[in-house]
Every structure is written in C-alpha cells, then in structure tokens.
Coordinates of C-alpha atoms and ligand atoms in Angstrom, one line a residue:
M1 CA -9.5 -20.7 -14.2
A2 CA -11.4 -17.8 -15.5
I3 CA -10.3 -14.4 -14.2
R4 CA -13.0 -12.9 -12.1
T5 CA -14.1 -9.5 -13.3
W6 CA -16.1 -7.2 -11.2
A7 CA -18.1 -4.3 -12.5
W8 CA -20.3 -1.4 -11.6
V9 CA -23.7 -1.8 -13.0
V10 CA -25.6 1.3 -12.0
F11 CA -25.6 4.0 -9.5
L12 CA -29.2 4.7 -8.7
L13 CA -30.6 7.1 -6.2
L14 CA -33.6 8.6 -4.8
A15 CA -33.0 12.1 -3.5
L16 CA -34.8 14.6 -1.4
L17 CA -33.7 18.1 -2.6
S18 CA -35.2 21.5 -2.5
S19 CA -36.7 23.0 -5.7
S20 CA -35.6 26.5 -5.1
S21 CA -33.3 28.5 -2.9
S22 CA -34.6 29.3 0.5
C23 CA -36.8 32.4 1.0
R24 CA -35.7 35.1 3.4
A25 CA -38.0 37.5 5.2
A26 CA -37.4 40.9 3.6
E27 CA -38.7 42.9 6.5
A28 CA -37.1 41.3 9.4
P29 CA -36.3 43.7 12.2
S30 CA -32.5 43.0 12.1
P31 CA -30.3 40.5 10.3
Q32 CA -29.4 38.7 13.6
V33 CA -33.0 38.2 14.6
S34 CA -33.9 37.0 11.1
A35 CA -31.0 34.6 11.1
D36 CA -31.9 33.2 14.6
A37 CA -35.6 32.9 13.5
D38 CA -34.5 31.1 10.3
L39 CA -32.3 28.7 12.3
A40 CA -35.1 28.0 14.8
A41 CA -37.5 27.3 11.9
I42 CA -34.9 24.9 10.4
D43 CA -34.3 23.2 13.7
D44 CA -38.0 22.7 14.1
A45 CA -38.3 21.3 10.6
H46 CA -35.7 18.6 11.6
R47 CA -38.0 17.2 14.3
T48 CA -39.6 14.0 13.3
G49 CA -43.3 13.4 12.6
Y50 CA -43.6 9.7 13.2
H51 CA -40.2 8.5 14.5
F52 CA -40.4 8.5 18.3
Q53 CA -38.9 11.5 20.1
P54 CA -39.9 13.4 23.2
P55 CA -40.7 17.1 23.0
K56 CA -37.3 18.1 24.3
N57 CA -33.9 17.0 25.7
W58 CA -31.5 14.3 25.1
I59 CA -32.5 10.6 24.5
N60 CA -30.5 7.5 23.8
D61 CA -31.0 3.7 24.2
P62 CA -34.4 2.1 24.1
N63 CA -34.8 0.2 27.4
G64 CA -37.2 -2.4 28.9
V65 CA -39.4 -2.6 25.8
M66 CA -42.3 -4.9 26.4
Y67 CA -46.0 -5.6 25.9
Y68 CA -48.2 -5.7 29.0
K69 CA -52.0 -6.0 29.2
G70 CA -52.7 -4.5 25.8
V71 CA -50.1 -1.8 26.1
Y72 CA -46.6 -1.4 24.5
H73 CA -44.1 0.1 26.8
L74 CA -41.0 2.0 25.6
F75 CA -38.6 3.2 28.2
Y76 CA -35.5 5.1 27.1
Q77 CA -32.4 6.8 28.4
Y78 CA -33.2 10.4 28.9
N79 CA -31.7 13.6 30.4
P80 CA -34.5 15.5 32.0
K81 CA -32.2 18.5 32.4
G82 CA -30.9 19.1 28.9
A83 CA -30.0 18.1 25.3
V84 CA -26.7 16.5 26.0
W85 CA -26.0 13.1 27.6
G86 CA -26.1 13.2 31.4
N87 CA -28.4 12.9 34.5
I88 CA -29.7 9.7 33.0
V89 CA -33.1 8.3 34.0
W90 CA -35.6 5.9 32.3
A91 CA -38.2 8.0 30.6
H92 CA -41.4 6.2 29.7
A93 CA -44.0 6.2 27.0
V94 CA -46.9 3.9 26.2
S95 CA -48.8 3.0 23.1
T96 CA -51.6 0.6 22.0
D97 CA -50.4 0.6 18.4
L98 CA -46.7 1.4 18.3
V99 CA -47.6 4.6 16.4
D100 CA -49.2 7.1 18.8
W101 CA -47.6 7.5 22.2
V102 CA -48.6 8.8 25.6
M103 CA -45.6 10.4 27.4
L104 CA -45.4 9.4 31.1
P105 CA -43.2 10.7 33.8
P106 CA -39.8 9.0 34.2
A107 CA -40.2 5.5 35.6
I108 CA -36.8 4.8 37.0
Y109 CA -34.6 7.6 38.3
P110 CA -31.9 7.9 41.0
T111 CA -33.3 7.5 44.5
A112 CA -30.9 5.2 46.3
P113 CA -27.2 4.5 46.9
F114 CA -27.3 1.8 44.3
D115 CA -28.3 4.2 41.5
V116 CA -27.5 7.6 42.9
N117 CA -25.3 8.5 39.9
G118 CA -27.6 7.3 37.1
C119 CA -30.0 4.7 35.8
W120 CA -28.5 3.2 32.7
S121 CA -29.7 0.7 30.2
G122 CA -31.5 -2.6 30.9
S123 CA -34.4 -4.8 30.0
A124 CA -37.8 -6.0 31.1
T125 CA -38.9 -9.6 31.7
V126 CA -42.5 -10.7 32.0
L127 CA -42.6 -13.4 34.6
P128 CA -44.8 -16.5 34.1
D129 CA -47.5 -15.0 36.4
G130 CA -47.6 -11.9 34.2
T131 CA -45.6 -9.6 36.5
P132 CA -43.1 -7.5 34.7
V133 CA -39.7 -6.9 36.3
I134 CA -37.1 -4.5 35.1
M135 CA -33.4 -5.0 35.6
Y136 CA -31.2 -2.0 34.9
T137 CA -27.7 -0.8 35.5
G138 CA -27.4 1.6 38.4
I139 CA -24.3 3.8 38.9
D140 CA -23.7 3.7 42.6
G141 CA -22.0 6.1 44.9
E142 CA -18.6 4.8 44.0
N143 CA -19.4 5.0 40.3
R144 CA -19.5 1.2 40.1
Q145 CA -22.0 -0.3 37.6
V146 CA -24.4 -2.6 39.5
Q147 CA -27.6 -4.3 38.4
N148 CA -30.9 -3.5 40.2
V149 CA -34.4 -4.7 39.9
A150 CA -37.6 -2.7 40.0
Y151 CA -41.2 -4.0 40.1
P152 CA -44.5 -2.2 39.2
K153 CA -46.2 -0.5 42.2
D154 CA -49.7 -1.2 40.9
L155 CA -50.2 -4.1 38.5
S156 CA -53.7 -3.0 37.8
D157 CA -52.4 0.1 36.1
P158 CA -51.8 -1.0 32.5
Y159 CA -49.5 2.1 32.0
L160 CA -47.3 0.8 34.9
R161 CA -46.5 4.4 35.9
E162 CA -44.8 3.8 39.1
W163 CA -41.9 1.4 39.9
V164 CA -40.6 0.2 43.2
K165 CA -37.0 -0.7 43.8
P166 CA -36.5 -3.2 46.6
D167 CA -34.0 -2.4 49.3
Y168 CA -32.1 -5.6 48.6
N169 CA -30.7 -4.0 45.5
P170 CA -28.2 -4.3 43.9
V171 CA -28.9 -7.8 42.9
I172 CA -25.7 -8.2 40.9
A173 CA -22.5 -6.3 41.6
P174 CA -19.2 -6.6 39.8
A175 CA -17.1 -9.3 41.4
P176 CA -13.6 -8.4 42.7
G177 CA -11.2 -8.2 39.7
M178 CA -14.0 -7.3 37.3
N179 CA -14.0 -3.9 35.5
A180 CA -16.6 -2.2 37.7
T181 CA -17.0 0.8 35.3
A182 CA -17.7 -1.5 32.4
F183 CA -20.4 -3.9 33.6
R184 CA -23.8 -3.0 32.3
D185 CA -27.0 -3.4 30.2
P186 CA -28.6 -6.7 31.4
T187 CA -30.7 -8.5 28.8
T188 CA -34.2 -9.8 29.2
A189 CA -34.0 -13.0 31.2
W190 CA -35.1 -16.4 30.0
Q191 CA -35.8 -19.6 31.9
G192 CA -33.9 -22.8 31.3
P193 CA -35.3 -26.4 31.7
D194 CA -34.0 -26.4 35.3
G195 CA -36.3 -23.5 36.1
L196 CA -33.5 -21.1 36.6
W197 CA -33.5 -17.7 35.1
R198 CA -30.6 -16.6 33.0
L199 CA -29.5 -13.3 31.6
V200 CA -26.3 -11.8 30.2
I201 CA -24.5 -8.5 31.1
G202 CA -22.0 -6.7 28.9
T203 CA -18.5 -6.1 30.1
K204 CA -14.9 -6.1 29.0
D205 CA -11.6 -7.5 30.2
N206 CA -8.9 -5.2 28.7
H207 CA -9.8 -5.2 25.0
R208 CA -11.9 -8.4 25.2
G209 CA -15.7 -7.8 25.1
L210 CA -17.7 -10.3 27.2
A211 CA -21.3 -11.3 27.6
M212 CA -21.4 -12.6 31.2
L213 CA -24.0 -15.1 32.0
Y214 CA -25.9 -15.1 35.4
R215 CA -28.4 -17.5 36.8
S216 CA -31.1 -17.1 39.5
R217 CA -34.1 -19.0 40.9
D218 CA -35.9 -16.0 42.3
F219 CA -34.6 -12.9 40.3
K220 CA -33.1 -11.8 43.6
R221 CA -30.0 -13.9 44.2
W222 CA -27.9 -14.2 41.0
A223 CA -24.8 -16.4 40.5
P224 CA -22.3 -16.0 37.7
A225 CA -21.8 -18.9 35.3
R226 CA -18.2 -20.1 35.0
R227 CA -18.1 -19.3 31.3
A228 CA -19.2 -16.2 29.5
L229 CA -21.9 -16.9 26.9
R230 CA -19.8 -15.2 24.3
S231 CA -16.7 -13.0 24.0
G232 CA -14.7 -11.3 21.3
D233 CA -11.6 -9.1 20.9
T234 CA -13.6 -6.0 20.0
G235 CA -13.6 -3.8 23.1
M236 CA -16.5 -3.2 25.5
W237 CA -19.7 -5.0 24.6
E238 CA -22.7 -2.8 25.4
C239 CA -26.4 -3.7 25.2
P240 CA -26.2 -7.4 24.4
D241 CA -29.3 -9.1 23.2
F242 CA -30.0 -12.8 23.0
Y243 CA -33.3 -14.3 21.7
P244 CA -34.8 -17.2 19.8
V245 CA -36.1 -16.9 16.2
N246 CA -37.9 -19.5 14.2
S247 CA -35.7 -21.2 11.6
P248 CA -37.6 -21.7 8.4
G249 CA -35.8 -24.9 7.4
I250 CA -37.3 -27.2 4.8
G251 CA -41.1 -26.9 4.8
G252 CA -40.9 -24.4 7.6
G253 CA -40.0 -27.0 10.3
G254 CA -36.5 -25.7 10.9
G255 CA -36.7 -25.5 14.7
T256 CA -35.2 -22.6 16.6
K257 CA -32.1 -20.5 16.2
H258 CA -30.8 -18.0 18.7
V259 CA -29.6 -14.5 17.8
F260 CA -26.8 -12.9 19.7
K261 CA -26.2 -9.2 19.2
V262 CA -23.7 -6.8 20.7
S263 CA -23.2 -3.0 20.4
L264 CA -19.5 -2.2 20.1
D265 CA -18.6 0.8 22.2
L266 CA -15.5 1.4 20.1
T267 CA -17.1 1.6 16.7
R268 CA -20.7 2.4 17.7
F269 CA -21.9 -0.3 15.3
E270 CA -23.9 -3.4 16.2
Y271 CA -23.1 -7.0 15.1
Y272 CA -25.1 -10.2 15.3
T273 CA -24.7 -13.9 14.8
F274 CA -27.2 -16.6 15.0
G275 CA -26.8 -20.3 15.8
E276 CA -27.4 -23.1 18.2
Y277 CA -28.0 -22.6 21.9
D278 CA -28.0 -25.6 24.2
N279 CA -30.0 -24.5 27.2
A280 CA -28.8 -27.4 29.3
T281 CA -25.2 -26.4 29.1
D282 CA -25.8 -22.7 28.3
T283 CA -23.5 -23.0 25.2
Y284 CA -24.1 -20.8 22.2
V285 CA -22.4 -21.7 19.0
P286 CA -22.9 -19.4 16.0
D287 CA -23.6 -21.0 12.6
A288 CA -20.4 -21.7 10.6
A289 CA -19.4 -18.8 8.3
L290 CA -20.9 -16.2 10.6
A291 CA -18.3 -13.8 11.7
D292 CA -18.4 -12.2 15.1
G293 CA -17.5 -8.5 15.4
N294 CA -16.3 -6.2 12.8
D295 CA -16.8 -8.5 9.8
G296 CA -20.1 -9.8 10.8
L297 CA -23.7 -9.1 10.0
R298 CA -25.3 -5.9 11.1
Y299 CA -29.0 -5.0 11.8
D300 CA -28.3 -1.6 10.2
Y301 CA -25.4 -0.2 8.3
G302 CA -26.1 3.4 9.3
N303 CA -26.9 5.3 12.5
F304 CA -28.5 2.7 14.7
Y305 CA -27.2 1.7 18.1
A306 CA -28.0 0.2 21.5
S307 CA -30.9 -1.7 20.1
K308 CA -33.2 -4.1 22.0
T309 CA -35.8 -6.6 20.9
F310 CA -38.9 -7.9 22.7
L311 CA -41.5 -10.6 22.0
D312 CA -44.8 -9.0 21.1
T313 CA -47.1 -11.7 22.5
A314 CA -50.1 -9.9 21.1
K315 CA -49.0 -10.6 17.5
Q316 CA -46.4 -13.3 18.1
R317 CA -43.6 -11.3 16.4
R318 CA -40.3 -10.0 17.6
I319 CA -39.8 -6.3 17.5
L320 CA -36.5 -4.4 17.3
W321 CA -36.0 -0.9 18.6
G322 CA -32.8 1.1 18.0
W323 CA -31.6 4.6 18.8
A324 CA -30.4 7.0 16.2
N325 CA -28.1 9.7 17.5
E326 CA -27.8 13.1 15.9
S327 CA -25.1 13.7 13.3
D328 CA -24.7 17.4 14.0
S329 CA -22.7 18.8 16.8
T330 CA -23.1 19.1 20.6
A331 CA -23.6 22.9 20.1
D332 CA -26.4 22.1 17.7
Y333 CA -28.1 19.8 20.3
V334 CA -28.0 22.6 22.8
R335 CA -29.3 25.2 20.4
K336 CA -32.1 22.9 19.2
G337 CA -32.9 21.8 22.8
W338 CA -33.2 18.1 21.7
A339 CA -31.1 15.3 20.5
G340 CA -31.8 11.7 19.5
V341 CA -34.7 9.7 18.0
Q342 CA -35.8 6.1 18.0
A343 CA -35.9 4.2 14.7
V344 CA -39.3 3.0 13.8
P345 CA -40.0 -0.3 15.5
R346 CA -39.1 -3.1 13.1
K347 CA -40.3 -6.6 12.9
V348 CA -37.3 -9.0 12.8
W349 CA -37.1 -12.6 11.7
L350 CA -34.8 -15.1 10.1
A351 CA -34.8 -14.9 6.2
P352 CA -36.3 -17.9 4.5
D353 CA -32.9 -18.9 3.2
G354 CA -31.6 -18.9 6.8
K355 CA -28.6 -16.7 5.9
Q356 CA -29.5 -13.6 7.8
L357 CA -32.1 -11.6 9.6
V358 CA -34.6 -9.5 7.8
Q359 CA -36.4 -6.4 9.2
W360 CA -39.4 -4.5 8.2
P361 CA -41.2 -1.5 9.7
V362 CA -44.2 -2.8 11.8
A363 CA -47.3 -2.8 9.7
E364 CA -49.0 -0.4 12.1
I365 CA -47.1 2.6 10.7
E366 CA -48.9 2.2 7.4
S367 CA -51.9 3.6 9.1
L368 CA -50.2 7.0 8.8
R369 CA -50.1 6.8 5.0
G370 CA -52.0 9.7 3.3
N371 CA -51.6 11.2 -0.1
H372 CA -50.4 8.6 -2.6
V373 CA -48.5 8.8 -5.8
N374 CA -47.9 5.9 -8.1
V375 CA -45.4 5.5 -10.9
T376 CA -45.1 2.5 -13.1
D377 CA -42.7 1.3 -15.8
T378 CA -40.8 4.5 -16.2
L379 CA -37.5 4.2 -17.9
L380 CA -34.6 6.2 -16.6
K381 CA -31.8 6.4 -19.1
A382 CA -28.2 6.8 -17.8
G383 CA -27.8 10.2 -16.2
Q384 CA -31.5 11.0 -16.1
H385 CA -33.7 11.8 -13.2
F386 CA -37.4 12.5 -12.6
E387 CA -39.3 14.2 -9.9
V388 CA -42.0 12.3 -7.9
S389 CA -44.5 15.1 -7.6
G390 CA -48.0 15.4 -6.2
L391 CA -47.3 14.2 -2.6
G392 CA -47.7 17.5 -0.8
S393 CA -44.5 17.4 1.2
P394 CA -42.2 14.4 0.8
A395 CA -40.4 15.5 3.9
Q396 CA -42.6 13.0 5.7
A397 CA -43.1 10.0 3.4
D398 CA -43.0 6.3 2.9
V399 CA -41.7 5.3 -0.5
E400 CA -41.8 1.8 -1.8
A401 CA -40.1 1.2 -5.2
S402 CA -38.7 -1.5 -7.4
F403 CA -35.9 -0.7 -9.8
Q404 CA -35.0 -2.9 -12.7
V405 CA -31.5 -2.8 -14.1
M406 CA -32.0 -3.1 -17.9
D407 CA -28.5 -4.2 -18.9
L408 CA -26.5 -6.0 -16.3
D409 CA -23.7 -6.5 -18.8
K410 CA -23.0 -2.8 -19.0
A411 CA -20.8 -2.8 -16.0
E412 CA -17.6 -1.0 -15.3
P413 CA -14.7 -2.9 -14.0
F414 CA -14.6 -3.1 -10.3
D415 CA -11.3 -2.4 -8.5
P416 CA -10.2 -5.8 -7.0
A417 CA -8.7 -3.9 -4.1
W418 CA -12.2 -3.1 -3.0
R419 CA -13.1 -6.7 -2.5
A420 CA -11.3 -6.7 0.9
S421 CA -12.9 -3.4 1.9
D422 CA -16.0 -3.0 3.8
A423 CA -19.1 -1.8 2.0
Q424 CA -18.8 1.7 3.4
T425 CA -15.3 2.2 2.1
V426 CA -16.4 1.1 -1.4
C427 CA -19.5 3.3 -1.4
A428 CA -17.5 6.3 -0.2
A429 CA -15.0 5.8 -3.0
R430 CA -17.6 5.3 -5.6
G431 CA -19.9 8.0 -4.3
A432 CA -17.1 10.5 -4.7
E433 CA -16.7 9.5 -8.4
A434 CA -20.4 9.5 -9.2
K435 CA -21.6 11.9 -11.8
G436 CA -24.1 14.5 -10.8
G437 CA -25.9 14.9 -7.5
V438 CA -25.9 12.2 -5.0
G439 CA -29.0 12.0 -2.9
P440 CA -29.6 11.0 0.7
F441 CA -30.2 7.4 -0.1
G442 CA -29.9 5.0 -3.0
V443 CA -28.7 1.7 -4.3
V444 CA -25.5 0.8 -6.0
F445 CA -24.9 -2.4 -7.8
K446 CA -21.6 -3.8 -8.7
G447 CA -21.5 -6.8 -10.8
G448 CA -19.1 -9.3 -12.0
G449 CA -18.2 -12.8 -12.7
D450 CA -18.1 -14.4 -9.3
G451 CA -19.8 -17.5 -10.4
G452 CA -22.1 -15.3 -12.5
K453 CA -23.6 -13.7 -9.4
H454 CA -23.5 -10.0 -9.1
V455 CA -22.8 -8.2 -5.9
V456 CA -25.2 -5.5 -4.8
L457 CA -24.2 -2.6 -2.7
M458 CA -26.7 -0.3 -1.0
C459 CA -25.4 3.2 -0.3
N460 CA -26.8 6.1 1.5
D461 CA -25.1 9.3 0.9
P462 CA -26.5 12.2 2.9
S463 CA -24.2 14.8 1.5
M464 CA -26.6 16.5 -0.9
S465 CA -29.2 17.0 1.8
S466 CA -27.0 18.3 4.5
H467 CA -24.8 21.3 3.8
A468 CA -23.5 22.5 7.1
D469 CA -19.8 22.0 7.8
N470 CA -20.0 20.5 11.2
L471 CA -22.1 17.4 10.3
Y472 CA -21.0 13.8 10.5
K473 CA -22.2 12.6 7.1
P474 CA -20.4 9.4 6.0
T475 CA -21.7 7.4 3.1
F476 CA -23.3 4.5 4.9
A477 CA -23.3 1.2 3.0
G478 CA -24.0 -2.5 3.2
F479 CA -23.9 -5.4 0.8
V480 CA -27.3 -6.8 -0.2
D481 CA -27.5 -10.6 -0.5
V482 CA -29.6 -11.0 -3.7
D483 CA -28.9 -12.7 -7.0
V484 CA -29.9 -9.8 -9.1
A485 CA -29.7 -11.6 -12.4
Q486 CA -32.0 -14.4 -11.0
I487 CA -34.6 -11.9 -10.0
G488 CA -34.7 -10.1 -13.4
G489 CA -32.4 -7.3 -12.4
K490 CA -35.1 -6.0 -9.9
I491 CA -34.2 -4.6 -6.6
P492 CA -36.9 -3.3 -4.2
L493 CA -36.2 -0.5 -1.9
R494 CA -38.4 1.1 0.8
T495 CA -37.5 4.3 2.4
L496 CA -39.1 6.1 5.3
I497 CA -38.4 9.8 5.1
D498 CA -39.1 11.8 8.3
H499 CA -37.5 15.3 8.1
S500 CA -34.0 14.5 9.6
V501 CA -34.3 10.7 9.4
V502 CA -33.9 8.6 6.2
E503 CA -34.5 4.9 7.0
S504 CA -34.1 2.5 4.1
F505 CA -34.9 -1.2 3.7
G506 CA -33.2 -2.8 0.7
A507 CA -34.4 -6.1 -0.9
H508 CA -37.4 -6.6 1.5
G509 CA -35.4 -5.7 4.6
K510 CA -32.2 -7.6 4.0
T511 CA -30.0 -4.5 4.2
C512 CA -31.1 -1.6 6.3
I513 CA -29.6 1.9 6.6
L514 CA -30.7 4.7 8.8
S515 CA -29.1 8.1 8.4
R516 CA -29.7 11.6 9.7
V517 CA -29.9 14.5 7.3
Y518 CA -30.2 18.2 8.0
P519 CA -31.5 19.9 5.0
T520 CA -31.6 23.7 5.2
K521 CA -33.5 24.3 2.0
A522 CA -35.4 21.1 1.3
I523 CA -37.8 21.5 4.2
G524 CA -41.5 21.7 4.5
D525 CA -43.2 22.5 1.2
K526 CA -39.8 23.1 -0.5
A527 CA -38.8 19.5 -0.2
R528 CA -38.9 17.5 -3.5
L529 CA -38.4 13.8 -4.2
Y530 CA -36.4 12.7 -7.2
V531 CA -35.4 9.4 -8.6
F532 CA -31.9 9.5 -10.2
N533 CA -30.0 7.1 -12.4
N534 CA -26.3 8.2 -12.3
G535 CA -25.1 4.8 -13.6
E536 CA -24.1 3.5 -16.9
S537 CA -27.1 1.3 -17.5
D538 CA -30.7 2.2 -18.1
V539 CA -33.0 1.5 -15.2
K540 CA -36.7 1.0 -15.2
V541 CA -38.8 2.1 -12.2
T542 CA -41.2 -0.8 -12.5
H543 CA -43.3 0.6 -9.7
L544 CA -43.1 3.3 -7.1
N545 CA -45.6 4.0 -4.5
A546 CA -45.0 7.1 -2.5
Y547 CA -47.2 8.1 0.5
E548 CA -47.2 11.3 2.4
M549 CA -47.2 10.3 6.1
R550 CA -49.3 11.9 8.8
S551 CA -47.7 12.7 12.1
A552 CA -48.1 10.3 15.0
K553 CA -49.9 11.7 18.0
I554 CA -47.7 12.3 21.0
T555 CA -49.8 13.2 24.0
A556 CA -49.2 14.0 27.6
D557 CA -50.4 11.5 30.3
V558 CA -54.0 12.6 31.1
K559 CA -53.5 11.5 34.7
Q560 CA -50.7 13.9 35.1
N561 CA -52.8 16.8 33.8
T562 CA -55.8 16.2 36.2
Ligands
DQQ1 N1 -25.8 3.9 27.0 C1 -26.2 3.6 28.4 C2 -25.3 2.5 28.8 C3 -25.1 1.8 27.5 C4 -24.9 2.9 26.6 C5 -25.9 4.9 29.2 C6 -25.1 2.5 25.1 O1 -26.0 1.7 29.8 O2 -24.0 0.9 27.6 O3 -26.8 5.9 28.8 O4 -25.4 3.6 24.3

C-alpha cells in the first residue's frame, strides 16, 4: 500500500492592515485626555456598520426570529442597564429587508413571578391562523428555569410591539428530579400528523446534554415525551434548533432531511447533524458518518453561538442568525458601553452533494455595496502581496475572490500527528510557522496523497489586526470539503469586513468563520486591504471584487418619538 503523504500547498491570506502608524493630536490639553479621546475614537471605530447591534449595552442570543405580515422580527437577549450580561430582557427590532432596522422597546421583560429573575432565550412559532406565539425561558422567584408563552397584544400592529403573558404561565416547569437551573431555550414548535405541537428544550443530566421533547394540543398544556429527541455526553445543551431542509437527491427529488443543532455550553461551539426524522414516532436518526458533538459539523468555526433559524415564508428560504460575542475583556465592554453583535443573517440549505449545510449572506445585504474594485488574473508569487486599493475605506467591505493554486505538487510534508487534530490546532501550529504577516483571515491548503484528494484548511488569524494584550484571538479554522485538484486549484472566498467583525465564507459557504478584530491603527481611512501569498506555491487571484459597504440604517421607533 502506498504511503500517504500530506503536504502544505500554500498559505494564502487577505489582510486588513494600517498603512501608517497612528496619528496623535499634538496639541491635546493633556496626555491623559488625549489618550482617553484616542481610546474612545478607537472604540467607536470598532462599532459595526451593517452587522446588527443596538446603540449601547450588552446583547447576546438572537431570539424568536420570525417573519410576520411583511416584517422581519429580531428579538435578542439584552441588558438594558449595562454592557455586561445581566438583567436580561428580550429587546426587539424590525425590518422589511433584513438590512435596515427599526429599534423597538423591549418586548418581553420581567413582570411576573414566572420570569421575575430574567427572560432568557426562546423561539417564535406562527400558528396556522397566522398568530405568532413566543415561548421563552423565564427565571422564576426560586431561580428555576421555566417555559412561558406570550402572545401579541394587537395583531393588527405589524411591528408586534406589545406582548401579553397569560396568567397560566409557566406552561412547562422542570419535573421533580430534573436540573431546574439547566432547563431552557425552547425551539420553534412544529405540528405532527396527529395535530399535536412538538418542541424541544435544552437541559442536562450530569454531563449528558439532552434535547427534551414536549407535546401539546393547545400550546398551553404540555406533556413530556418518554424519550429525549437527542442526547450526548457533551455537557449542557443550550439553544437547540430542529428544522427540515430540502434534500437535493438525484434530480432534486431527495425529500426532506432534518437538521438538529446544539450550542455546547462547555466549549461555546455549535454542532449539527442532519438525518431522518420520523414524525409518527418522534425519532430522529442522524445520517451515518455524521458525528454528534465535538467532532461534528459546525455552522461556523469562529465566534458564532446561540444561533437560531426561521423559515422566511416570503422567500421560501431558511435564515440563520447567530450571536458573536466580543473578544476583548469585560473591562473593555464597560469602557465601550457596548458588547456583542449579531452575524449577518445567512441563508442556509443542504449542499447539493448532501454532505453538509452551506450558508450564504442573505442577498439583501448586497444593496449596501458601493465603491467597487475589480482585480483579475493577478499572479502572486510565493511570499508576495499586493494592496487592493481604491475602495475608500475597506474597514466596511464585502470582498469576493477566487484564488487558484498554480502548483499543487509544491507541497510541504504534512505532520501525520496533525491528522488527528482538529482544524484549529493545525492552523494555530501552522500559523505560528508562517513567514511574514498573517492577516485577519485567509485560506490554507494542505495537500497529499489521500486517494489523490487534497485537504483544504481555512484559517482565520486575527493576530495582525489586534494588538492589545487582553484579547482572545485564537486562530479559528475549519476544513473545507472541496476536491481542489478537480476544480482546477481554485478556491473561492467571500469575506464581510465590518470594523471589528471579519466574517468569511469559504468555497461558496461550505466553511464559515466569524472572528472579532480590534485594530488600533487600521481604522477608518487608515485601513488597507492586502492579498498575501505566504506559501510555497504561486497563486493566481483569478478574480477579486471588493465593494465598500454603506452602513445600514438603524432608526428609533417613530411611534415612541411621537
Ligand atoms: N443565553 C441565554 C440562555 C442561553 C444562553 C441567557 C446561551 O437562555 O442558554 O442569556 O448563550
């Protein structure tokens, strides 16, 4: 049997760097004031232009996302009193295009014994008569996690500003023997052939994560199923999600698969499987070869957590929202007065080969594209880089590019020990060895003789963009399932840059990585965009389209101001 050889092919990167050292105000009244002013300006420059974030304070999980009467609703976990987690309510924003948002007053906030200590995550379900219902986790007076429902006060208000919580709440309480402080985040409900509603709730039994199934005829009285829908030895399961996707199959007639996703509290990563769901027996069996938990597939190999999907009935697509936490410190949140953003809404579907999900930013965000720069067929020899100039500021940009590895045989041997490692470990090791600067995002290929198929690794190393000591800046990484030789050595990469967010989609959305960066110099008009080739092989940029992005409009609710 031939010995398998593995090899690095190229280390290719796009980087956002500053062109010059930062300027200091020479006539500032005192060094302290100057330093504070500089810091405030830098903090401000880290706020996003088109990734959703409220004007101030802490945010986390997207909640209850839905489409109702022509309006998209995004609720999210929010601290109205500060920039660290606490005092949690459901903040609320609406949009007609998923780009511009109207900020509404919080929709769900503590008012009753069943949620007096907080209104945690949950989901919306639109009932067959068109009425939306929210189910969320309330933290009650005994700090138990219970599930409550809320209904719109006025169905004729498309913004659904006010919500009413019936007195019969909670509708689901932890049964005796259950872990009452780990019982939360109900999914959107679905109706079975027997007419009963079903939903799942995340919990744990010691170290075992569980997605507990409940059924109801009327959304009011809920009964637990005898078996969990799914469980795994990976600690608390937060924010489960369960939904159907079309399976392409041969000729497109592949039927339906179901996706099951959990957010692992222990690692703060999300994993999904997909497979067959029998709605008569409520049995979900993931497709063979799909691993649950830590070795499984992930929506995003970066900073992306507590995600939630909804069916956009206007455009018959499934849309995924996820929260990206800050990667700086709690002291930084407090100084900035804000923390947390939402990733751009992503369309999600099953890949044509049926092997994984793919994601792509919703087309609507392309309406923000402005200044455009195009590069074609530009060869980058090993160790070279070039600047993508003419964009105005690339600090807010959408960059679509395709890179062609010119010589796949010029690969360095790959350490066999890395085969067992996860992508992040491999990228971190390789990133440290790479020559020259490593930008905030990029693609690494390693190749070899595994049946002639190369293995592609996508890395995102924020270290060159973020210099402060107190930052969490791992090299995020994921494998990319493409046969790079078959496709002429070409790998497409799209990256959304938004000040402190770098959100990358490799190979048409097969591998996604969101990371947070905190440049202190590459901000505003000092930001520059470079394409690097730090690898051994020449690389051709076959095309690159970079667009400056306008800011989304975030406005206050007019009704509130009148
Ligand atoms: N965040 C919510 C919980 C959820 C966690 C609390 C996940 O309901 O489990 O803010 O980030």
